[in-house]
């Protein structure tokens, strides 16, 4: 995976995954304006739809470049990076979903935060508290992580190659292409 995709996936993880898995964490229980707790499902769906449209436009642009025969030059450093970090189909889908989440979170930040004077960091903290289980994004997120039958019938004597089912209580912990939750919110001086 390229570093830009990795960074964007990290943003997805920090902003949306905590709300997918638990709704609220101990780290996010500090006082805040909680403006996002008043968001309606339709507001969230509008943001998700916007994110999906933006990513679909980028996909069409990539297709246009491909049809115009614009490719990475074989033997170039970019080609080496492409070979080394070429994601699997599941990884590519996870990356696409992360891109949608990033666009949706930018939409919400621009529409509901900046106009009301909420800082970007406070906006991200409040957004992490929003439960997504009743949205199309929540269905996409939750179905992957709460499939209780995924380990049924597997030989659990040895660890799996993709890391799934290594933890019997939480079959997705440690699995390839799954998000992880940060312990600290990413607040840097730069």
Tab-separated table of C-alpha atoms in Angstrom:
chain	number	residue	atom	x	y	z
A	1	UNK	CA	0.000	0.000	0.000
A	2	UNK	CA	1.348	3.445	-0.810
A	3	UNK	CA	2.127	5.808	2.035
A	4	UNK	CA	-0.688	8.190	1.033
A	5	UNK	CA	-3.209	5.339	1.180
A	6	UNK	CA	-1.761	4.242	4.519
A	7	UNK	CA	-2.109	7.757	5.934
A	8	UNK	CA	-5.666	8.068	4.659
A	9	UNK	CA	-6.552	4.650	6.070
A	10	UNK	CA	-5.109	5.773	9.405
A	11	UNK	CA	-7.368	8.827	9.319
A	12	UNK	CA	-10.317	6.540	8.628
A	13	UNK	CA	-9.370	4.390	11.560
A	14	UNK	CA	-8.977	7.304	13.947
A	15	UNK	CA	-12.155	9.094	12.929
A	16	UNK	CA	-14.693	6.387	12.137
A	17	UNK	CA	-13.656	2.969	13.445
A	18	UNK	CA	-14.011	3.750	17.164
A	19	UNK	CA	-17.653	4.644	16.555
A	20	UNK	CA	-18.203	1.501	14.495
A	21	UNK	CA	-16.897	-0.785	17.186
A	22	UNK	CA	-18.106	0.749	20.419
A	23	UNK	CA	-19.726	4.132	19.968
A	24	UNK	CA	-17.629	5.863	22.617
A	25	UNK	CA	-14.308	5.220	24.276
A	26	UNK	CA	-12.809	6.257	27.574
A	27	UNK	CA	-10.411	8.580	25.737
A	28	UNK	CA	-13.239	10.528	24.156
A	29	UNK	CA	-15.303	11.113	27.305
A	30	UNK	CA	-13.848	14.559	27.972
A	31	UNK	CA	-16.124	17.571	27.850
A	32	UNK	CA	-16.976	18.839	24.404
A	33	UNK	CA	-19.748	20.605	22.595
A	34	UNK	CA	-21.013	17.264	21.218
A	35	UNK	CA	-22.598	19.028	18.268
A	36	UNK	CA	-22.399	15.824	16.245
A	37	UNK	CA	-24.552	13.866	18.604
A	38	UNK	CA	-27.429	15.877	17.125
A	39	UNK	CA	-26.666	14.814	13.548
A	40	UNK	CA	-29.492	12.955	11.901
A	41	UNK	CA	-28.962	9.707	10.005
A	42	UNK	CA	-29.824	11.565	6.798
A	43	UNK	CA	-26.989	14.058	7.452
A	44	UNK	CA	-24.572	11.151	7.762
A	45	UNK	CA	-25.979	9.443	4.661
A	46	UNK	CA	-25.593	12.688	2.691
A	47	UNK	CA	-21.937	12.845	3.732
A	48	UNK	CA	-21.405	9.190	2.790
A	49	UNK	CA	-23.110	9.746	-0.561
A	50	UNK	CA	-20.867	12.766	-1.193
A	51	UNK	CA	-17.781	10.715	-0.335
A	52	UNK	CA	-18.876	7.904	-2.635
A	53	UNK	CA	-19.468	10.332	-5.509
A	54	UNK	CA	-16.031	11.905	-5.031
A	55	UNK	CA	-14.273	8.530	-5.025
A	56	UNK	CA	-16.242	7.382	-8.075
A	57	UNK	CA	-15.073	10.523	-9.906
A	58	UNK	CA	-11.469	9.704	-8.997
A	59	UNK	CA	-11.986	6.156	-10.221
A	60	UNK	CA	-13.286	7.439	-13.561
A	61	UNK	CA	-10.230	9.707	-13.785
A	62	UNK	CA	-7.959	6.703	-13.187
A	63	UNK	CA	-9.820	4.817	-15.922
A	64	UNK	CA	-9.313	7.767	-18.285
A	65	UNK	CA	-5.582	7.720	-17.602
A	66	UNK	CA	-5.483	4.001	-18.259
A	67	UNK	CA	-7.389	4.363	-21.556
A	68	UNK	CA	-4.986	7.145	-22.558
A	69	UNK	CA	-2.184	4.611	-22.065
A	70	UNK	CA	-0.649	6.531	-19.157
A	71	UNK	CA	1.102	3.911	-17.058
A	72	UNK	CA	3.954	3.659	-14.600
A	73	UNK	CA	7.226	3.293	-16.508
A	74	UNK	CA	8.679	-0.199	-16.093
A	75	UNK	CA	11.977	-0.105	-14.233
A	76	UNK	CA	11.277	3.230	-12.552
A	77	UNK	CA	11.267	3.686	-8.768
A	78	UNK	CA	7.491	4.153	-8.995
A	79	UNK	CA	7.220	0.770	-10.691
A	80	UNK	CA	9.239	-0.831	-7.897
A	81	UNK	CA	6.958	0.789	-5.330
A	82	UNK	CA	3.903	-0.459	-7.222
A	83	UNK	CA	5.227	-4.023	-7.281
A	84	UNK	CA	6.233	-3.935	-3.623
A	85	UNK	CA	3.008	-2.445	-2.309
A	86	UNK	CA	0.369	-3.771	-4.688
A	87	UNK	CA	-2.645	-4.450	-2.479
A	88	UNK	CA	-4.867	-7.486	-2.680
A	89	UNK	CA	-8.438	-7.094	-3.882
A	90	UNK	CA	-9.599	-6.993	-0.249
A	91	UNK	CA	-6.932	-4.405	0.541
A	92	UNK	CA	-7.972	-2.295	-2.430
A	93	UNK	CA	-11.627	-2.430	-1.339
A	94	UNK	CA	-10.670	-1.468	2.226
A	95	UNK	CA	-8.640	1.438	0.828
A	96	UNK	CA	-11.582	2.589	-1.306
A	97	UNK	CA	-13.889	2.463	1.704
A	98	UNK	CA	-11.338	4.435	3.733
A	99	UNK	CA	-11.226	7.077	0.991
A	100	UNK	CA	-15.025	7.349	1.155
A	101	UNK	CA	-14.834	7.824	4.919
A	102	UNK	CA	-12.225	10.561	4.547
A	103	UNK	CA	-14.332	12.459	2.013
A	104	UNK	CA	-17.443	12.024	4.190
A	105	UNK	CA	-15.630	13.299	7.275
A	106	UNK	CA	-14.321	16.331	5.341
A	107	UNK	CA	-17.873	17.033	4.177
A	108	UNK	CA	-19.201	16.913	7.740
A	109	UNK	CA	-16.325	19.033	9.027
A	110	UNK	CA	-16.862	21.714	6.386
A	111	UNK	CA	-20.643	21.740	6.708
A	112	UNK	CA	-21.131	21.303	10.449
A	113	UNK	CA	-17.881	22.407	12.165
A	114	UNK	CA	-16.074	25.229	10.464
A	115	UNK	CA	-19.207	27.347	10.116
A	116	UNK	CA	-19.998	27.026	13.818
A	117	UNK	CA	-16.491	27.759	15.079
A	118	UNK	CA	-15.605	24.231	16.198
A	119	UNK	CA	-11.886	23.471	15.796
A	120	UNK	CA	-10.792	20.689	13.466
A	121	UNK	CA	-9.426	18.569	16.313
A	122	UNK	CA	-12.614	18.989	18.359
A	123	UNK	CA	-14.613	18.176	15.253
A	124	UNK	CA	-12.667	14.927	14.809
A	125	UNK	CA	-13.141	14.022	18.475
A	126	UNK	CA	-16.874	14.671	18.304
A	127	UNK	CA	-17.160	12.833	15.004
A	128	UNK	CA	-15.486	9.780	16.543
A	129	UNK	CA	-18.406	9.590	18.997
A	130	UNK	CA	-21.073	9.378	16.309
A	131	UNK	CA	-22.516	5.888	15.994
A	132	UNK	CA	-22.666	4.658	12.415
A	133	UNK	CA	-24.506	1.386	12.912
A	134	UNK	CA	-27.692	2.651	11.229
A	135	UNK	CA	-25.918	4.059	8.158
A	136	UNK	CA	-24.740	2.388	4.981
A	137	UNK	CA	-21.173	2.948	6.162
A	138	UNK	CA	-21.934	1.236	9.456
A	139	UNK	CA	-23.300	-1.795	7.642
A	140	UNK	CA	-20.116	-1.961	5.586
A	141	UNK	CA	-17.928	-1.642	8.678
A	142	UNK	CA	-19.840	-3.813	11.104
A	143	UNK	CA	-20.563	-6.757	8.821
A	144	UNK	CA	-16.861	-7.382	8.360
A	145	UNK	CA	-16.035	-7.349	12.065
A	146	UNK	CA	-19.001	-9.074	13.659
A	147	UNK	CA	-19.316	-12.233	11.576
A	148	UNK	CA	-19.384	-14.815	14.363
A	149	UNK	CA	-19.366	-17.798	11.988
A	150	UNK	CA	-16.154	-16.827	10.196
A	151	UNK	CA	-14.060	-19.265	12.268
A	152	UNK	CA	-16.504	-22.184	12.148
A	153	UNK	CA	-14.957	-25.267	10.571
A	154	UNK	CA	-11.423	-23.860	10.470
A	155	UNK	CA	-8.462	-25.863	11.711
A	156	UNK	CA	-7.470	-23.710	14.672
A	157	UNK	CA	-4.438	-25.800	15.637
A	158	UNK	CA	-2.185	-23.361	13.757
A	159	UNK	CA	-2.366	-19.624	13.215
A	160	UNK	CA	-3.948	-18.545	9.939
A	161	UNK	CA	-1.907	-16.846	7.230
A	162	UNK	CA	-4.107	-13.750	7.213
A	163	UNK	CA	-4.309	-13.515	11.005
A	164	UNK	CA	-8.030	-14.277	11.194
A	165	UNK	CA	-9.331	-16.482	14.009
A	166	UNK	CA	-6.100	-16.235	15.999
A	167	UNK	CA	-8.134	-14.703	18.827
A	168	UNK	CA	-11.228	-16.826	19.435
A	169	UNK	CA	-13.220	-14.056	21.142
A	170	UNK	CA	-12.419	-11.420	18.521
A	171	UNK	CA	-11.777	-13.224	15.242
A	172	UNK	CA	-10.829	-10.047	13.360
A	173	UNK	CA	-8.126	-8.879	15.803
A	174	UNK	CA	-4.783	-9.091	14.022
A	175	UNK	CA	-6.350	-9.976	10.670
A	176	UNK	CA	-4.804	-8.526	7.525
A	177	UNK	CA	-6.536	-5.442	6.070
A	178	UNK	CA	-8.399	-4.613	9.259
A	179	UNK	CA	-8.240	-1.339	11.079
A	180	UNK	CA	-6.820	-0.840	14.514
A	181	UNK	CA	-7.791	1.659	17.151
A	182	UNK	CA	-5.352	4.276	18.365
A	183	UNK	CA	-4.818	4.621	22.082
A	184	UNK	CA	-4.120	8.349	21.844
A	185	UNK	CA	-5.701	10.905	19.566
A	186	UNK	CA	-3.174	12.145	16.942
A	187	UNK	CA	-2.398	15.662	18.129
A	188	UNK	CA	0.984	16.828	16.857
A	189	UNK	CA	2.684	20.213	17.135
A	190	UNK	CA	3.327	20.347	13.388
